[in-house]
mmCIF file of C-alpha atoms in Angstrom:
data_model
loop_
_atom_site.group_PDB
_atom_site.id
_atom_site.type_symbol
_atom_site.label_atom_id
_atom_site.label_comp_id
_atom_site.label_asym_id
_atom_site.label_seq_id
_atom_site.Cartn_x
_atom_site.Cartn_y
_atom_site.Cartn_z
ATOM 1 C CA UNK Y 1 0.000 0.000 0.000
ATOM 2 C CA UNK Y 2 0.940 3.292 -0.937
ATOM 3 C CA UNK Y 3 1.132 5.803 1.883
ATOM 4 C CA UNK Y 4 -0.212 9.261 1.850
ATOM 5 C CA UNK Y 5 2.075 11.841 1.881
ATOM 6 C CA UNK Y 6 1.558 15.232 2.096
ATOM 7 C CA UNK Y 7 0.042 16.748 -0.969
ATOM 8 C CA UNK Y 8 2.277 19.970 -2.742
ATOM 9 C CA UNK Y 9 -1.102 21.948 -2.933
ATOM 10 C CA UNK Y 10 -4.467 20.397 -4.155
ATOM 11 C CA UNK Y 11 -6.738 22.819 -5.576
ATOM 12 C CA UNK Y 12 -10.123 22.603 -5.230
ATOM 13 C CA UNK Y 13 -10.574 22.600 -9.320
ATOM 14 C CA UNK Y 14 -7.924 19.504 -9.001
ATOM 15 C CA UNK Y 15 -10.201 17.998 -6.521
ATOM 16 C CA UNK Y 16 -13.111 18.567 -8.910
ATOM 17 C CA UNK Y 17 -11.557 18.147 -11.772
ATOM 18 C CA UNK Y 18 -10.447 14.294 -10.211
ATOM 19 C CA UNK Y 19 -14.437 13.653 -9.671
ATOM 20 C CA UNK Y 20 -15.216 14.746 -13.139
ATOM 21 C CA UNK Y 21 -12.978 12.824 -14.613
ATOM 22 C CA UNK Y 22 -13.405 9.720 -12.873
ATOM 23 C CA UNK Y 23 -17.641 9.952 -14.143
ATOM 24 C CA UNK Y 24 -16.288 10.289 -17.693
ATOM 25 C CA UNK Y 25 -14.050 7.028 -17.465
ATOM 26 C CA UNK Y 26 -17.131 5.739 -16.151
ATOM 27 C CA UNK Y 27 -19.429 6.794 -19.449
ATOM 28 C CA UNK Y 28 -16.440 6.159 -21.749
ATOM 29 C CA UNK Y 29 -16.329 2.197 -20.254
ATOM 30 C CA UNK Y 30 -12.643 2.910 -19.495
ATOM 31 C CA UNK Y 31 -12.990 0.780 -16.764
ATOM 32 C CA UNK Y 32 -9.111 -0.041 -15.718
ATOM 33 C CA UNK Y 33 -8.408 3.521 -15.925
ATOM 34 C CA UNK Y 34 -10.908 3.633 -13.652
ATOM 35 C CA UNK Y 35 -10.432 0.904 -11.713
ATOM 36 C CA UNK Y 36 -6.701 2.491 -11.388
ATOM 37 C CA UNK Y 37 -8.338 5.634 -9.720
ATOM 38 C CA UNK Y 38 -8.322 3.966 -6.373
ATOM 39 C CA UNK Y 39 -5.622 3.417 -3.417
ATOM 40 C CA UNK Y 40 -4.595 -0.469 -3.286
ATOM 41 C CA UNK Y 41 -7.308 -0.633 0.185
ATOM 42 C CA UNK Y 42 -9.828 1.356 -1.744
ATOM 43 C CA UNK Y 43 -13.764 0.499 -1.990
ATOM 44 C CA UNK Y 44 -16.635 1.365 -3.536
ATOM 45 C CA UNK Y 45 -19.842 1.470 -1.158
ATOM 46 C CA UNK Y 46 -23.717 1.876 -1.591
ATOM 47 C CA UNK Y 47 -25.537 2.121 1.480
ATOM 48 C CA UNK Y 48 -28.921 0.871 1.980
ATOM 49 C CA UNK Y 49 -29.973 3.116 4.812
ATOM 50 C CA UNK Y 50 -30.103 7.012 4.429
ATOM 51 C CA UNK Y 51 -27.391 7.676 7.218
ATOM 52 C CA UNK Y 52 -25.961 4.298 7.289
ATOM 53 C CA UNK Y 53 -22.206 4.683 9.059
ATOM 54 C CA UNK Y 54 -20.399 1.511 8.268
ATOM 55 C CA UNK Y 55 -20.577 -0.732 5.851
ATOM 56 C CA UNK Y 56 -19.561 -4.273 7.691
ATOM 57 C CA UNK Y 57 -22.260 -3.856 10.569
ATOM 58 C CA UNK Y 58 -25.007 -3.166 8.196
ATOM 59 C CA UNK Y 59 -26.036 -4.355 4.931
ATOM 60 C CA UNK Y 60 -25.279 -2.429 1.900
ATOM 61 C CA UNK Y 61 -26.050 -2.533 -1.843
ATOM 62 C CA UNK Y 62 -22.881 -2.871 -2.575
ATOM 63 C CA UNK Y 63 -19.501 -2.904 -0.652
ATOM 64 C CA UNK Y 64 -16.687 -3.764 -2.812
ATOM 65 C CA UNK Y 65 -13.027 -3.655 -2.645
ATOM 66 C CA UNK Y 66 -10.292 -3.630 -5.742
ATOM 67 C CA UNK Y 67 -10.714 -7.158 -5.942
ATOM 68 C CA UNK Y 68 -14.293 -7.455 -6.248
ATOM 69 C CA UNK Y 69 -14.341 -4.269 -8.681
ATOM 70 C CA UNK Y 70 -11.589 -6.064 -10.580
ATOM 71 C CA UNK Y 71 -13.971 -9.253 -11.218
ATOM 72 C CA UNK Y 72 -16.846 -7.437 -11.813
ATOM 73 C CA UNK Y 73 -15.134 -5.504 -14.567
ATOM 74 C CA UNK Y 74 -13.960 -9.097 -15.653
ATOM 75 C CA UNK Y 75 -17.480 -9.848 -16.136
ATOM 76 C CA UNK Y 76 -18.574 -7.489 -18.102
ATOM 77 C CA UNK Y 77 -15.867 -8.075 -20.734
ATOM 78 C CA UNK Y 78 -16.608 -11.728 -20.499
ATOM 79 C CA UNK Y 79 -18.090 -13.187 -24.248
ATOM 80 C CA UNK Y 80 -20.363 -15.011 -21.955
ATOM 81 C CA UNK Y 81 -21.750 -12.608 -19.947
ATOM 82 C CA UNK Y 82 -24.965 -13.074 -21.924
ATOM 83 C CA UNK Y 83 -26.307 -10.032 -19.982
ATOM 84 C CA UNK Y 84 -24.210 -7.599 -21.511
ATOM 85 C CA UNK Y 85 -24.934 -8.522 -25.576
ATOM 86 C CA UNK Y 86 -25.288 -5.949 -26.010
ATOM 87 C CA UNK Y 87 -23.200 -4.124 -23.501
ATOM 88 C CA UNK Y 88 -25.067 -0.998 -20.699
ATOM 89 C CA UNK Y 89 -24.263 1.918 -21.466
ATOM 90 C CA UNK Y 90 -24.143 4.860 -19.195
ATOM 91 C CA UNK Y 91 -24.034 8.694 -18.773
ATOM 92 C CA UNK Y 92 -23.875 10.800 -15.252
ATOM 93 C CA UNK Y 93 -24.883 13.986 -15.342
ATOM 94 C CA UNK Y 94 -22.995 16.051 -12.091
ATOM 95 C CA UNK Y 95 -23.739 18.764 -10.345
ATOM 96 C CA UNK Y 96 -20.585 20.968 -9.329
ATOM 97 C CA UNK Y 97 -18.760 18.145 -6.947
ATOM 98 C CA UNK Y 98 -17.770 20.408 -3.651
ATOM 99 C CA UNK Y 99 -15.104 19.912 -1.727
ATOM 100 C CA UNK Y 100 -16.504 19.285 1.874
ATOM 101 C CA UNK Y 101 -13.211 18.252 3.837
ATOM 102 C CA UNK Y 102 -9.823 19.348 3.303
ATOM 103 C CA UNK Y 103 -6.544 18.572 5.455
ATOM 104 C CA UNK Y 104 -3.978 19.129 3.305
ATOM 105 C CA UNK Y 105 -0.989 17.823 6.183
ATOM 106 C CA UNK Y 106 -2.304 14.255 5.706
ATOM 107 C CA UNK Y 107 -3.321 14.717 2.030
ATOM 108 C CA UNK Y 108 -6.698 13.664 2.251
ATOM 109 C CA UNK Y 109 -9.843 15.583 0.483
ATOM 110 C CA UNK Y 110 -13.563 14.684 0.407
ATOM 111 C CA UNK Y 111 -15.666 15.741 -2.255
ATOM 112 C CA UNK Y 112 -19.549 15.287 -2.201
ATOM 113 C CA UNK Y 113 -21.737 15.325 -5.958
ATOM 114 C CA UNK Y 114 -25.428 15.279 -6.220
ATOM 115 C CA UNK Y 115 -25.552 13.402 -9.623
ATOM 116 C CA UNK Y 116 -28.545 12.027 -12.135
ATOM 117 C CA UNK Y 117 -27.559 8.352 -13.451
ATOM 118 C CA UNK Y 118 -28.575 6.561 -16.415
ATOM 119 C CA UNK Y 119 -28.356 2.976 -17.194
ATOM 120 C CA UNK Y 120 -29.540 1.916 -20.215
ATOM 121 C CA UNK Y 121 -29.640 -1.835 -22.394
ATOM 122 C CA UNK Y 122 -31.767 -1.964 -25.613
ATOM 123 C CA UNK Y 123 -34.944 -0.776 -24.613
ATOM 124 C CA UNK Y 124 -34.665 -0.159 -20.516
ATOM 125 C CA UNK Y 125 -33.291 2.579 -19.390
ATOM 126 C CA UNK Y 126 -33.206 3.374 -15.891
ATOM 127 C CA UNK Y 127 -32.398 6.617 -13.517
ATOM 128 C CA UNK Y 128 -31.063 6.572 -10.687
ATOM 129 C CA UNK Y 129 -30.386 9.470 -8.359
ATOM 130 C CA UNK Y 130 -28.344 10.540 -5.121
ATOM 131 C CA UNK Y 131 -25.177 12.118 -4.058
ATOM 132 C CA UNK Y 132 -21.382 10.867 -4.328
ATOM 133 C CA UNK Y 133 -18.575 11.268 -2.283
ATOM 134 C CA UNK Y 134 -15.037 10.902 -3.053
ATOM 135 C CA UNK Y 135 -12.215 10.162 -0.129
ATOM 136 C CA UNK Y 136 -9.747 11.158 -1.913
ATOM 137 C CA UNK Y 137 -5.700 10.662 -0.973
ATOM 138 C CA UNK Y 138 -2.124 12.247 -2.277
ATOM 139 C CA UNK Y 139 0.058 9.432 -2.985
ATOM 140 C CA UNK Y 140 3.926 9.743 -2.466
ATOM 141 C CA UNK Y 141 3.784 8.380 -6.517
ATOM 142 C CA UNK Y 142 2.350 12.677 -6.461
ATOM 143 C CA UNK Y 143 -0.900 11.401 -7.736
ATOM 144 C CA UNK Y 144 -4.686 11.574 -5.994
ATOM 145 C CA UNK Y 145 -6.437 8.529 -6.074
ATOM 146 C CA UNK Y 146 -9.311 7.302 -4.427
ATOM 147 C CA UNK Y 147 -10.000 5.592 -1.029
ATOM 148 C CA UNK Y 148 -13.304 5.599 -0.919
ATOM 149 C CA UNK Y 149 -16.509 6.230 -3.464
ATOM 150 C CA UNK Y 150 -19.342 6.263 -1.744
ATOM 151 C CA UNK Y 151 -22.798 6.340 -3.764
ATOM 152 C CA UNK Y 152 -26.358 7.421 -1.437
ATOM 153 C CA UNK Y 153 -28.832 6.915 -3.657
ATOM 154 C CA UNK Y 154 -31.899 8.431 -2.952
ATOM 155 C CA UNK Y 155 -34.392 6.009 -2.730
ATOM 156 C CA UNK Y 156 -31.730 3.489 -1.351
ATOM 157 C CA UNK Y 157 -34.239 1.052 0.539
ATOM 158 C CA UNK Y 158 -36.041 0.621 -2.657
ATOM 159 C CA UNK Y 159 -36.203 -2.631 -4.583
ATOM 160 C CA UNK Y 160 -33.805 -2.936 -7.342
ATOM 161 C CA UNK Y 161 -33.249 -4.733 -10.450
ATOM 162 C CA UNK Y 162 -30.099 -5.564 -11.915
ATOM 163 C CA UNK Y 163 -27.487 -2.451 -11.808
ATOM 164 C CA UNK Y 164 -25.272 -3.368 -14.338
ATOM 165 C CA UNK Y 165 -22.201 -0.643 -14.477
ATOM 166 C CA UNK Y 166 -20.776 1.371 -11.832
ATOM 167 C CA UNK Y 167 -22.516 5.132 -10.695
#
């Protein structure tokens, strides 16, 4: 694992810029560039409770580390993942992210996004929305990359069918 280190000086429009970017890998299907975004312990978390504080005491939607994005990627490139012939697609539309924490000393930023989803395959298309945050870290390699991507969706305790790609 990569430690922190402290960053030279993070902008703000480098700390939005960083969430921006990371939705457009997302809508591009870049996923390892993606995937690349995160810190070796990084995860990716949707709650299923509106204030929901930890992921391992609770259920979530999803709580998945590099290794479980890293397979789920797998999957969708598979030639026999019959659910994705033909492939999702996907497009985020963001609000201005804002950055809500800031402690430059330990190089660590948090940025929060109230954001519209769409997932779409042939004929379905489905919208989803809520608000993401981004734990974001300096890395001594004097890039940021992220910890943590946490997605509240709205209507969280709702029934869901199958969500396909990442938000």
């Amino acid at each position: 694992m990569t430690q922190a280190s402290p960053a030279p000086s993070v902008t703000d429009r480098q700390l939005i810029d960083f969430v921006l970017d990371e939705a457009a890998l997302l809508d591009e299907q870049r996923w390892d560039d993606w995937l690349a975004l995160f810190t070796e312990d990084g995860h990716y978390w949707m709650p299923l409770a509106h204030g929901q504080t930890d992921p391992r005491l609770h259920a979530s939607l999803l709580y998945e580390d590099r290794l479980l994005l890293q397979v789920r990627i797998e999957r969708l490139r598979g030639a026999r993942t019959f659910s994705q012939q033909p492939a999702s697609r996907c497009h985020h539309l963001l609000q201005m992210p804002r950055v809500t924490e800031r402690d430059d000393a330990a190089g660590t930023y948090t940025c929060r996004t109230a954001f519209h989803y769409i997932e779409t395959r042939q004929d379905e298309q489905t919208l989803y929305a809520g608000w993401a945050s981004h734990e974001l870290v300096w890395q001594a390699d004097g890039a940021l990359r992220m910890r943590l991507k946490r997605v509240d969706l709205v209507n969280c305790d709702a029934a869901f069918g199958n969500m396909q790609l990442f938000m």
